[in-house]
XYZ file of C-alpha atoms in Angstrom:
712
model
C 124.179 119.388 35.758
C 126.773 120.829 36.849
C 129.791 119.547 38.557
C 132.293 120.752 41.194
C 134.329 119.600 43.796
C 133.807 121.331 47.305
C 135.149 120.812 50.653
C 133.011 119.106 52.796
C 132.894 119.132 56.707
C 134.775 116.501 58.704
C 135.529 114.166 55.256
C 136.723 116.498 52.827
C 136.624 117.098 48.846
C 133.723 115.364 47.328
C 132.359 116.073 44.074
C 128.737 117.288 44.102
C 126.608 117.355 41.492
C 123.733 120.428 40.754
C 120.492 118.849 39.260
C 117.233 120.485 38.575
C 113.821 118.672 38.818
C 110.683 119.671 37.888
C 111.970 123.714 38.645
C 113.808 122.431 41.928
C 117.440 122.370 42.363
C 119.010 119.925 44.472
C 122.964 119.603 45.179
C 123.850 116.097 45.670
C 127.198 114.332 47.122
C 126.788 110.676 46.717
C 130.128 109.634 48.172
C 129.577 111.663 51.351
C 127.613 109.267 52.841
C 130.468 106.560 52.313
C 133.223 108.385 53.481
C 131.210 109.923 56.468
C 130.750 106.403 57.717
C 134.141 105.511 57.346
C 135.243 108.950 59.695
C 132.952 108.001 62.359
C 133.303 103.950 62.441
C 136.544 103.557 61.774
C 138.316 107.083 62.347
C 136.365 108.044 65.620
C 136.319 104.452 66.650
C 132.842 103.598 67.141
C 133.432 100.028 65.215
C 136.241 99.751 68.470
C 133.232 100.752 70.985
C 130.515 98.587 69.137
C 132.801 95.239 69.833
C 133.855 96.595 73.160
C 130.169 97.009 74.214
C 129.215 93.772 72.746
C 131.851 91.639 74.186
C 131.280 92.665 77.815
C 127.257 92.496 77.399
C 126.276 90.791 80.041
C 122.115 90.506 80.179
C 121.242 88.907 76.812
C 118.126 87.698 78.986
C 116.860 91.630 78.396
C 116.975 91.525 74.451
C 114.272 91.006 72.075
C 112.708 92.016 68.675
C 110.530 94.978 68.717
C 109.643 97.869 66.467
C 113.074 99.219 67.296
C 115.168 96.757 66.025
C 113.106 96.149 62.831
C 112.547 99.864 61.914
C 114.599 101.698 63.882
C 112.355 103.900 65.181
C 109.112 103.670 67.703
C 106.841 105.420 69.650
C 106.706 105.492 73.756
C 103.350 106.270 75.538
C 103.454 108.155 78.891
C 107.104 108.691 79.342
C 106.760 111.078 81.787
C 103.496 112.242 83.648
C 101.350 114.838 82.064
C 102.050 117.352 85.335
C 105.696 116.775 85.543
C 105.740 117.955 81.474
C 104.270 120.710 83.202
C 106.744 121.654 85.486
C 109.216 120.748 82.687
C 107.876 124.130 80.686
C 107.960 126.230 83.207
C 111.243 125.884 84.429
C 112.857 125.590 81.253
C 110.955 128.622 79.606
C 112.254 130.772 83.098
C 115.451 129.292 82.885
C 117.425 125.861 82.008
C 119.519 125.223 85.157
C 117.086 123.501 86.809
C 116.808 121.014 84.190
C 120.959 121.224 83.481
C 121.753 120.937 86.905
C 123.387 117.625 87.428
C 121.186 116.363 89.975
C 117.942 116.448 87.177
C 119.294 113.733 84.994
C 119.906 111.741 88.487
C 116.505 111.473 89.411
C 115.078 111.556 86.037
C 117.167 108.935 83.474
C 115.348 106.175 86.351
C 112.213 107.360 85.623
C 112.035 107.554 81.789
C 114.414 104.331 81.407
C 111.765 101.782 82.302
C 112.623 98.243 82.114
C 110.363 98.165 78.578
C 112.639 101.026 77.435
C 115.854 100.097 78.329
C 114.996 96.595 76.601
C 114.923 98.070 73.774
C 117.523 99.924 73.367
C 119.972 97.689 74.715
C 118.072 95.121 71.842
C 119.068 97.874 69.391
C 122.599 98.302 70.019
C 122.902 94.581 71.707
C 124.826 95.774 74.697
C 124.471 98.426 77.528
C 124.262 102.393 76.447
C 124.911 105.858 77.887
C 123.530 108.988 77.684
C 125.559 111.125 75.432
C 123.885 114.736 75.465
C 120.629 115.729 76.208
C 118.949 119.415 75.589
C 115.472 121.498 76.124
C 113.977 122.555 72.995
C 111.495 125.199 72.487
C 110.667 125.308 69.031
C 108.112 128.583 68.655
C 105.274 128.627 66.121
C 106.224 129.766 62.220
C 109.793 130.784 63.803
C 111.358 127.202 63.397
C 111.449 127.768 59.145
C 115.081 129.417 59.594
C 116.613 125.755 61.683
C 117.982 123.587 59.519
C 116.224 120.144 60.983
C 113.127 121.145 59.456
C 114.492 120.284 56.086
C 114.588 116.416 55.496
C 117.996 115.319 56.444
C 120.047 112.575 58.592
C 122.201 113.136 61.367
C 125.558 112.793 61.253
C 127.160 111.058 63.352
C 127.914 106.629 64.203
C 125.751 104.629 62.021
C 124.146 103.041 65.934
C 123.270 105.804 67.919
C 119.697 107.288 69.017
C 117.604 109.982 69.481
C 114.797 110.169 71.942
C 112.147 113.347 71.688
C 110.057 113.669 74.576
C 107.229 116.085 73.921
C 106.658 117.800 76.823
C 102.954 119.160 75.091
C 100.441 117.510 72.940
C 100.528 117.841 68.984
C 96.957 119.376 68.923
C 98.400 122.106 70.859
C 101.274 123.282 68.877
C 101.017 121.225 65.748
C 104.603 120.577 65.513
C 106.286 117.303 65.273
C 108.434 115.167 63.131
C 107.977 112.833 60.183
C 110.023 110.261 58.921
C 111.241 108.081 55.868
C 111.578 104.303 56.278
C 115.171 103.050 55.861
C 114.861 102.189 52.458
C 113.715 105.273 51.073
C 116.851 107.062 53.068
C 119.113 104.650 51.952
C 117.933 105.682 48.381
C 118.110 109.382 49.065
C 121.923 108.651 50.725
C 122.776 106.548 47.352
C 121.223 110.048 45.307
C 123.921 112.120 47.148
C 120.853 113.985 48.776
C 121.044 113.503 52.615
C 124.493 114.322 53.800
C 124.515 117.166 51.220
C 125.423 120.182 52.693
C 122.792 121.825 55.685
C 122.718 124.885 53.524
C 121.756 122.624 50.644
C 118.725 121.130 52.420
C 115.009 120.882 50.825
C 111.547 120.668 52.122
C 109.589 118.968 49.166
C 111.527 115.914 47.487
C 108.842 114.789 45.561
C 110.634 115.969 42.590
C 114.103 114.497 42.837
C 112.127 110.916 44.546
C 110.095 110.583 40.954
C 113.135 111.406 39.021
C 115.293 108.908 40.793
C 112.412 106.175 40.878
C 112.484 106.449 45.078
C 108.950 105.398 46.317
C 109.159 107.458 49.596
C 106.968 105.937 52.978
C 106.663 108.069 55.483
C 105.242 108.184 58.887
C 104.364 110.659 61.147
C 102.186 110.354 64.474
C 99.418 112.937 64.914
C 98.019 111.462 68.217
C 101.078 112.391 70.274
C 100.234 113.323 73.786
C 102.365 115.143 76.448
C 105.013 112.892 77.839
C 105.049 110.629 75.015
C 108.146 110.130 73.031
C 109.895 109.185 69.734
C 112.938 106.997 70.027
C 114.578 106.355 66.828
C 117.991 106.265 64.969
C 118.418 109.387 63.157
C 121.374 108.797 61.160
C 119.679 105.506 59.416
C 116.189 107.320 59.293
C 115.551 110.378 56.724
C 113.527 112.822 59.190
C 111.969 115.916 59.086
C 111.087 118.799 62.009
C 107.626 119.746 61.207
C 106.923 123.630 62.123
C 104.754 123.732 64.879
C 101.683 126.551 63.473
C 99.269 127.317 66.975
C 101.677 127.379 69.820
C 105.242 126.956 70.778
C 106.445 123.056 70.749
C 108.979 122.143 73.814
C 110.444 118.586 73.706
C 113.171 117.255 75.866
C 115.760 115.709 73.611
C 118.231 113.265 74.694
C 120.969 111.104 72.348
C 122.265 107.394 73.322
C 125.434 105.965 72.223
C 126.212 101.848 72.850
C 128.843 101.881 75.733
C 130.572 98.501 77.428
C 129.350 99.677 81.156
C 125.060 100.571 82.104
C 124.558 104.063 81.891
C 124.399 104.710 85.572
C 127.522 103.408 85.962
C 129.187 105.325 82.579
C 127.525 108.443 83.965
C 128.797 108.067 87.386
C 132.740 107.239 86.813
C 133.198 107.836 82.978
C 131.179 110.475 81.220
C 128.922 113.526 82.594
C 126.094 114.250 79.621
C 126.530 117.360 78.005
C 123.363 119.917 77.807
C 124.045 120.423 73.902
C 124.013 118.538 71.221
C 127.396 118.046 70.319
C 129.960 116.603 68.656
C 130.396 112.742 68.533
C 134.112 112.853 68.686
C 134.326 112.207 72.319
C 132.702 109.661 73.279
C 134.674 106.605 72.226
C 137.761 107.803 73.107
C 136.054 107.828 77.232
C 134.655 104.898 77.054
C 137.648 102.496 75.699
C 140.049 104.148 77.390
C 138.001 103.003 80.596
C 137.518 99.889 79.082
C 141.367 98.993 78.307
C 142.748 100.306 81.317
C 144.694 97.676 83.165
C 143.371 95.937 86.634
C 145.539 97.753 88.965
C 144.445 100.896 87.922
C 140.723 100.015 87.744
C 141.081 99.038 91.681
C 142.703 102.124 92.283
C 139.003 103.377 91.386
C 136.532 104.053 94.258
C 133.252 105.704 93.502
C 131.955 107.892 96.440
C 127.929 108.821 96.169
C 127.101 112.701 97.610
C 125.179 110.717 100.283
C 128.346 109.449 101.632
C 126.827 106.317 101.660
C 128.540 103.099 101.781
C 127.583 101.506 98.363
C 130.745 99.533 97.223
C 133.249 97.305 98.460
C 135.995 99.291 97.395
C 134.587 102.503 99.348
C 134.316 100.727 102.540
C 137.847 99.041 102.085
C 139.230 102.379 101.453
C 136.902 103.716 104.928
C 139.177 100.695 106.798
C 142.035 101.640 106.110
C 141.656 105.234 106.827
C 140.606 104.105 109.932
C 143.270 101.492 110.860
C 147.284 101.525 109.517
C 148.096 97.861 109.988
C 147.005 97.146 106.212
C 147.020 93.375 107.081
C 144.033 94.335 109.907
C 142.240 96.492 107.944
C 141.853 93.614 104.996
C 141.467 91.063 107.380
C 138.006 93.243 108.482
C 137.297 94.437 105.499
C 136.538 90.224 104.736
C 135.037 89.722 107.654
C 132.777 92.634 106.953
C 131.708 91.650 103.555
C 130.921 88.175 104.187
C 128.776 89.418 106.898
C 126.523 91.967 104.499
C 127.890 91.432 100.411
C 125.205 93.549 99.549
C 125.610 95.995 101.678
C 122.502 96.686 103.141
C 123.408 97.016 107.100
C 127.005 98.473 106.892
C 125.446 101.656 104.744
C 126.783 104.084 106.484
C 130.074 105.690 108.698
C 128.080 105.214 111.809
C 126.517 101.845 111.041
C 130.135 100.745 110.181
C 131.906 102.133 112.957
C 128.499 100.775 115.545
C 128.985 97.095 114.058
C 133.171 97.687 114.876
C 132.721 98.725 118.179
C 130.367 95.151 118.258
C 133.093 93.278 117.204
C 135.061 94.423 120.078
C 132.846 93.673 122.689
C 132.951 89.520 120.879
C 136.694 89.429 121.734
C 136.303 89.613 125.474
C 137.873 86.457 126.800
C 136.269 85.132 129.794
C 138.205 86.718 131.977
C 136.705 89.850 130.582
C 139.787 91.435 128.932
C 140.588 92.519 125.577
C 143.922 91.091 124.171
C 146.425 93.446 123.482
C 146.117 93.905 119.892
C 142.346 94.634 119.940
C 143.091 97.403 122.430
C 145.573 99.220 120.267
C 142.438 99.004 117.236
C 140.119 99.781 119.705
C 141.887 102.988 120.755
C 142.200 103.525 117.003
C 138.627 103.444 116.118
C 137.788 105.854 119.009
C 140.532 108.280 117.617
C 139.110 107.361 114.098
C 135.582 108.464 115.399
C 136.836 111.673 116.707
C 138.526 112.984 113.465
C 135.721 112.622 111.984
C 133.631 114.436 114.273
C 136.185 117.111 114.456
C 135.744 117.113 110.364
C 132.768 117.140 110.629
C 132.159 120.194 113.116
C 135.023 122.551 111.307
C 132.119 124.417 109.484
C 129.523 124.468 111.857
C 128.371 126.901 113.929
C 127.774 125.004 117.254
C 130.346 125.733 120.128
C 131.924 128.344 117.843
C 133.635 131.658 119.449
C 131.933 133.744 116.750
C 129.880 131.730 114.339
C 129.212 134.844 111.942
C 133.254 134.704 110.999
C 132.975 130.863 109.803
C 131.443 131.910 106.271
C 132.625 134.846 103.893
C 129.837 137.507 104.794
C 127.520 137.748 101.464
C 124.959 140.679 100.923
C 123.053 138.791 98.639
C 122.731 135.319 101.094
C 119.285 134.225 100.535
C 118.744 133.949 104.151
C 121.357 135.482 106.325
C 122.605 138.497 104.063
C 126.046 140.510 105.868
C 128.541 142.481 104.309
C 132.181 142.599 105.345
C 132.397 146.046 106.098
C 130.027 145.741 108.968
C 132.732 143.114 110.248
C 135.946 142.489 112.652
C 138.218 139.963 111.874
C 138.771 138.056 115.402
C 136.511 135.299 116.731
C 138.654 135.156 120.414
C 139.384 137.957 122.667
C 142.693 137.938 125.143
C 142.017 140.425 127.916
C 145.644 141.128 128.636
C 145.962 144.489 129.774
C 144.177 147.333 130.803
C 144.103 151.237 129.998
C 147.264 151.431 132.831
C 149.205 148.391 131.369
C 152.093 150.191 129.892
C 151.965 149.858 126.359
C 154.678 150.663 123.395
C 154.927 150.381 119.910
C 157.491 150.177 116.831
C 157.373 149.011 112.931
C 156.390 151.511 110.048
C 154.674 154.252 109.763
C 151.516 152.222 110.568
C 152.858 151.585 113.794
C 153.576 155.563 115.028
C 150.187 156.381 113.695
C 148.688 153.623 116.089
C 151.269 155.424 118.885
C 149.684 158.939 118.681
C 146.342 157.198 118.928
C 146.965 155.644 121.910
C 148.445 158.247 123.635
C 145.289 160.892 122.642
C 143.117 158.128 124.190
C 144.708 157.576 127.336
C 146.409 154.631 127.123
C 149.512 154.179 129.574
C 152.125 154.407 126.581
C 155.781 154.318 127.656
C 157.806 157.290 126.287
C 161.544 156.838 127.582
C 163.357 159.857 124.948
C 161.271 162.422 123.100
C 163.268 165.317 121.200
C 162.323 168.235 123.292
C 165.457 170.194 123.418
C 165.869 172.610 120.493
C 169.776 172.598 121.157
C 170.033 168.572 120.702
C 170.512 169.137 117.153
C 168.508 166.005 116.630
C 165.339 165.778 114.077
C 162.789 163.266 114.689
C 160.790 163.760 111.291
C 156.812 164.637 111.962
C 157.648 165.751 116.013
C 158.453 169.016 117.045
C 159.661 169.761 120.559
C 157.461 170.437 123.258
C 154.936 167.915 121.439
C 152.029 166.371 123.754
C 152.420 163.437 121.468
C 155.617 161.478 121.167
C 156.080 159.562 117.861
C 157.734 156.083 119.547
C 158.703 154.908 122.649
C 162.016 155.689 122.276
C 163.132 157.866 119.135
C 164.753 154.453 116.662
C 162.552 155.960 113.900
C 160.551 153.470 111.605
C 160.618 149.961 111.554
C 160.069 148.481 108.173
C 161.756 144.904 108.004
C 162.219 142.466 110.836
C 165.774 142.422 111.055
C 165.375 145.912 112.300
C 163.799 144.418 115.310
C 166.081 141.871 116.126
C 168.949 144.829 115.306
C 167.009 147.027 118.246
C 166.993 144.501 120.483
C 170.569 143.346 120.430
C 171.774 146.757 120.682
C 169.294 147.668 123.529
C 170.383 144.846 125.609
C 174.135 144.482 124.862
C 173.884 141.110 122.824
C 175.778 142.719 119.521
C 176.077 145.927 118.968
C 175.946 147.666 114.865
C 178.519 149.824 113.551
C 177.757 153.379 114.231
C 177.383 154.350 110.756
C 176.635 157.832 109.878
C 175.667 158.585 106.305
C 175.866 162.474 105.052
C 172.931 163.892 103.775
C 173.140 166.719 100.861
C 171.273 169.074 102.549
C 174.448 168.408 105.018
C 172.198 166.713 107.770
C 173.596 163.148 108.756
C 171.679 159.916 108.612
C 171.967 156.663 111.017
C 170.968 153.767 108.476
C 169.066 151.860 111.210
C 167.021 154.894 112.349
C 164.950 156.230 109.831
C 163.653 159.356 110.035
C 165.520 160.169 113.169
C 168.266 162.998 111.342
C 171.341 164.616 113.110
C 172.602 168.191 112.152
C 176.199 167.150 112.992
C 178.545 164.238 113.256
C 178.997 165.383 117.384
C 175.165 165.227 117.966
C 175.042 161.695 116.972
C 177.651 160.028 118.835
C 176.415 162.033 121.834
C 173.012 160.790 121.137
C 174.156 157.448 119.960
C 174.342 155.659 123.946
C 171.964 157.884 125.299
C 169.220 156.544 122.882
C 170.556 152.215 122.818
C 169.764 152.811 127.301
C 166.622 154.999 126.889
C 165.520 151.602 124.025
C 166.156 149.102 126.417
C 164.303 150.917 129.428
C 161.496 151.078 126.853
C 161.661 147.062 126.073
C 162.182 146.652 129.606
C 158.833 148.586 131.344
C 156.297 147.412 128.549
C 154.256 145.036 129.145
C 152.484 144.939 126.063
C 154.236 145.711 123.283
C 152.639 145.986 119.287
C 154.847 145.468 116.429
C 154.047 146.188 112.737
C 155.796 144.024 110.071
C 156.093 146.172 106.851
C 158.080 144.951 104.255
C 159.692 141.517 103.559
C 162.310 143.372 101.386
C 165.424 144.674 102.815
C 168.718 146.028 101.883
C 172.099 144.301 103.851
C 175.137 145.560 104.339
C 178.055 143.176 104.331
C 178.304 142.621 107.277
C 174.822 140.880 107.417
C 173.105 143.745 109.492
C 170.038 145.449 107.726
C 169.015 149.220 107.026
C 165.739 150.004 108.526
C 164.280 151.264 105.181
C 166.130 151.965 101.733
C 169.301 153.451 100.500
C 169.718 156.940 99.054
C 171.844 156.625 95.868
C 175.425 156.998 97.175
C 174.452 153.464 99.749
C 174.427 151.254 96.999
C 178.280 150.236 97.197
C 178.224 148.809 100.673
C 174.670 147.050 100.576
C 172.716 144.431 98.176
C 169.330 144.012 98.264
C 167.440 141.126 99.622
C 164.095 139.265 100.220
C 163.372 137.491 103.020
C 161.677 134.305 103.206
C 158.687 133.519 106.143
C 161.268 131.509 108.372
C 163.595 134.452 108.132
C 161.292 136.383 109.294
C 160.306 134.128 112.113
C 163.855 133.999 113.270
C 164.362 137.428 113.440
C 160.993 138.264 115.336
C 161.541 135.280 117.836
C 164.944 136.332 118.621
C 163.613 140.133 118.964
C 160.928 138.409 121.361
C 163.106 136.385 123.391
C 165.984 138.968 124.262
C 163.014 141.238 125.252
C 161.097 138.436 127.506
C 164.862 137.216 128.904
C 164.526 140.898 130.590
C 161.575 141.613 131.000
C 159.199 138.382 131.840
C 156.157 140.283 132.002
C 156.793 141.307 128.069
C 154.107 140.030 125.958
C 153.834 140.591 122.226
C 151.050 142.085 119.752
C 152.153 141.460 116.430
C 150.318 143.161 113.365
C 150.946 143.525 109.453
C 150.611 146.950 108.110
C 148.331 147.469 105.468
C 150.203 149.964 104.100
C 151.657 148.843 100.432
C 155.009 149.297 99.378
C 156.678 152.511 98.134
C 158.516 151.076 95.761
C 159.924 147.239 95.026
C 163.942 145.738 94.937
C 162.325 143.058 92.823
C 161.085 145.519 89.722
C 163.087 142.821 86.583
C 160.094 140.108 87.563
C 157.544 141.688 89.831
C 155.436 144.373 89.506
C 154.965 146.420 92.786
C 151.590 145.549 93.508
C 152.233 141.811 92.747
C 155.741 142.095 94.935
C 153.613 143.794 97.632
C 150.946 140.437 97.994
C 153.940 138.359 98.347
C 155.320 140.922 101.098
C 152.316 140.760 103.032
C 151.326 136.752 102.383
C 154.985 136.442 103.997
C 154.465 138.611 106.827
C 150.846 137.140 107.588
C 152.275 133.760 107.563
C 155.546 134.729 109.852
C 153.318 135.976 112.233
C 150.473 132.833 112.530
C 153.744 130.758 113.148
C 155.201 133.130 115.885
C 151.689 133.211 118.075
C 151.518 129.495 116.972
C 154.662 128.519 118.750
C 154.576 131.543 121.606
C 152.469 131.184 124.665
C 152.844 135.630 125.047
C 152.752 136.503 121.439
C 149.135 137.656 119.770
C 148.098 138.779 116.672
C 146.103 141.917 115.643
C 144.134 141.686 112.411
C 144.919 145.705 111.548
C 145.820 144.279 107.969
C 142.526 142.419 107.195
C 140.887 145.186 109.625
C 141.850 147.967 106.653
C 142.109 146.085 103.293
C 138.567 144.341 103.837
C 135.839 145.784 106.491
C 136.542 149.244 106.066
C 134.852 150.565 102.982
C 137.054 154.078 103.066
C 139.887 153.377 104.740
C 142.502 155.294 102.305
C 144.054 158.841 102.432
C 144.393 160.611 99.024
C 147.360 158.994 98.490
C 146.030 155.823 98.383
C 148.969 154.356 100.356
C 148.354 155.933 103.704
C 145.488 155.459 105.591
C 143.218 158.279 106.977
C 142.892 158.983 111.054
C 139.654 157.300 111.241
C 140.879 154.389 109.866
C 143.397 153.983 112.777
C 141.001 154.710 115.189
C 139.471 151.876 114.294
C 141.876 149.641 114.482
C 142.822 151.062 117.994
C 138.755 150.431 118.759
C 139.339 146.772 117.311
C 142.316 146.304 119.699
C 140.429 147.579 122.771
C 137.582 144.855 121.742
C 140.130 142.330 121.621
C 143.082 142.959 124.673
C 141.404 145.147 126.922
C 139.735 143.374 130.158
């Protein structure tokens, strides 16, 4: 006999004895069952769980002396109908998704746990119980030899737990089964050290060991098992072995039960959702005992709301009444009256019946003069208001009375009944026909804005142009424009405006509200740059000064003449001079001593565009503003110490999009053009080769959507 100390999973070091009888080697660990019992009953708190479960048991009338309580196992006939077993086999063989869906057990458990079987389990535990886990198991013929359960063993775990094996096909079809030893034989084998040895040391033939130890095992096996029959037993107390199928696959639904202070229905809804795997027994007691030991106030705050929306509990009824009425005293009073009328919530089982009952109660409150008291009037009005709120909530995802029903749910190409692609969508739901092709229209903003301006002019819109650069002697360069070009880049040569302060400053200068300094920066190539007018260069200082007032006048004229003005918001990062004014783009290297980087908030962006709009509206009452967000991403971010440029760009677009939404909500003549959404989501091939700028065809699609929304 060889002896060595091994590390036994869960219980620490144990002494292992290697003994050979009749040519068969057995590895025995006599102390393992004692250590395992201590682990679960004490360390894992199962003793505490047994006590709490028995102390809280309120159905002693169901307890009985039965085969399960005497022998730790019983055979149950016809637990499930045979036709249903065939359906389970078909579903389980194809996909376990149906069987493992939570709704599956909701329907199946009441069918399995009949009054008789419920009584057996309660009698065995002397308490209520809960379903801990369940699995669907297919055992193929001649393949199960590799599974440890096909050797004699007991399941590790608490001393009091039950396993139910529901056979979905008959023994005569597959030849597989389960054999049991009686409790006395199982206990002798535990004491001998066989039962809880390492799983790799299990054997199929216990004869030589039993003969050597003087054990006379008593075996049980049911050979007449039909589809739908079940075996219910304690796998920790009784040694058992899975007999390998030798004809066809065997299909079994396995369920594991442990004691609980609460009925299985309640634990499933409130405390523990059964797992779809034979998990360890570690998590059961904490979940149940933590709930059991909570204070009454905490328990009073727990409300169960079924998926059907039915009112099944007083707690849910009270919650609904407190949602209806702001007067808590009145809500509590109504609750007491309603519970008195319908304590089992037979009639008051839906929100509709509840509101109908409340309305009727007000009719009975009318006095002999046909009037309601002032307090009842307030509460009746609140009930009507609540009813409207509920209907509004219900209608939010309804297609009824929606301007664009297809715009409620994200288009899904693999939808089973209504497949759709986002690339076929135009991301708007309402039209605002505020103009026609002859309406004076203008635009400003990022490079996306002058792309739109070009297409507007090409398509014959009345695009307002108050300043070109057609005089070759002006010594002014407008990037991308050659004197004599047919299409202007902007209404006036204010250049690209990337940030919202630039719009505010443009309107403030145009209408003499506030002037920016006449800053002029020399470039390395000898040209001069106005930091407030990106992409406009001057070949001499004098050219800038001569043009300064002319340009401001041209900008004013453009803002006064246009009736619809489109702005494209580009960035929420900007560079600010010490006097508070902001550059229209990014500084060159020699400008950094004069500026500091700033990230604009949602509110700052709102305030800037609101000021721009208010100034223009004050001088041009016909002025309407259409806001879009440029889909073109950052070239670079000034927040690289904390943000990747892609992350910074996402933040920027989100901030600007929220600001645009608020501006539209706050102003009657401000609208939103979802060009950002169209380009980034709804056009499959939108981008040019640089993956930052959009194709001409993309801009045309934006303008076509503009027509759909705004052209009469």
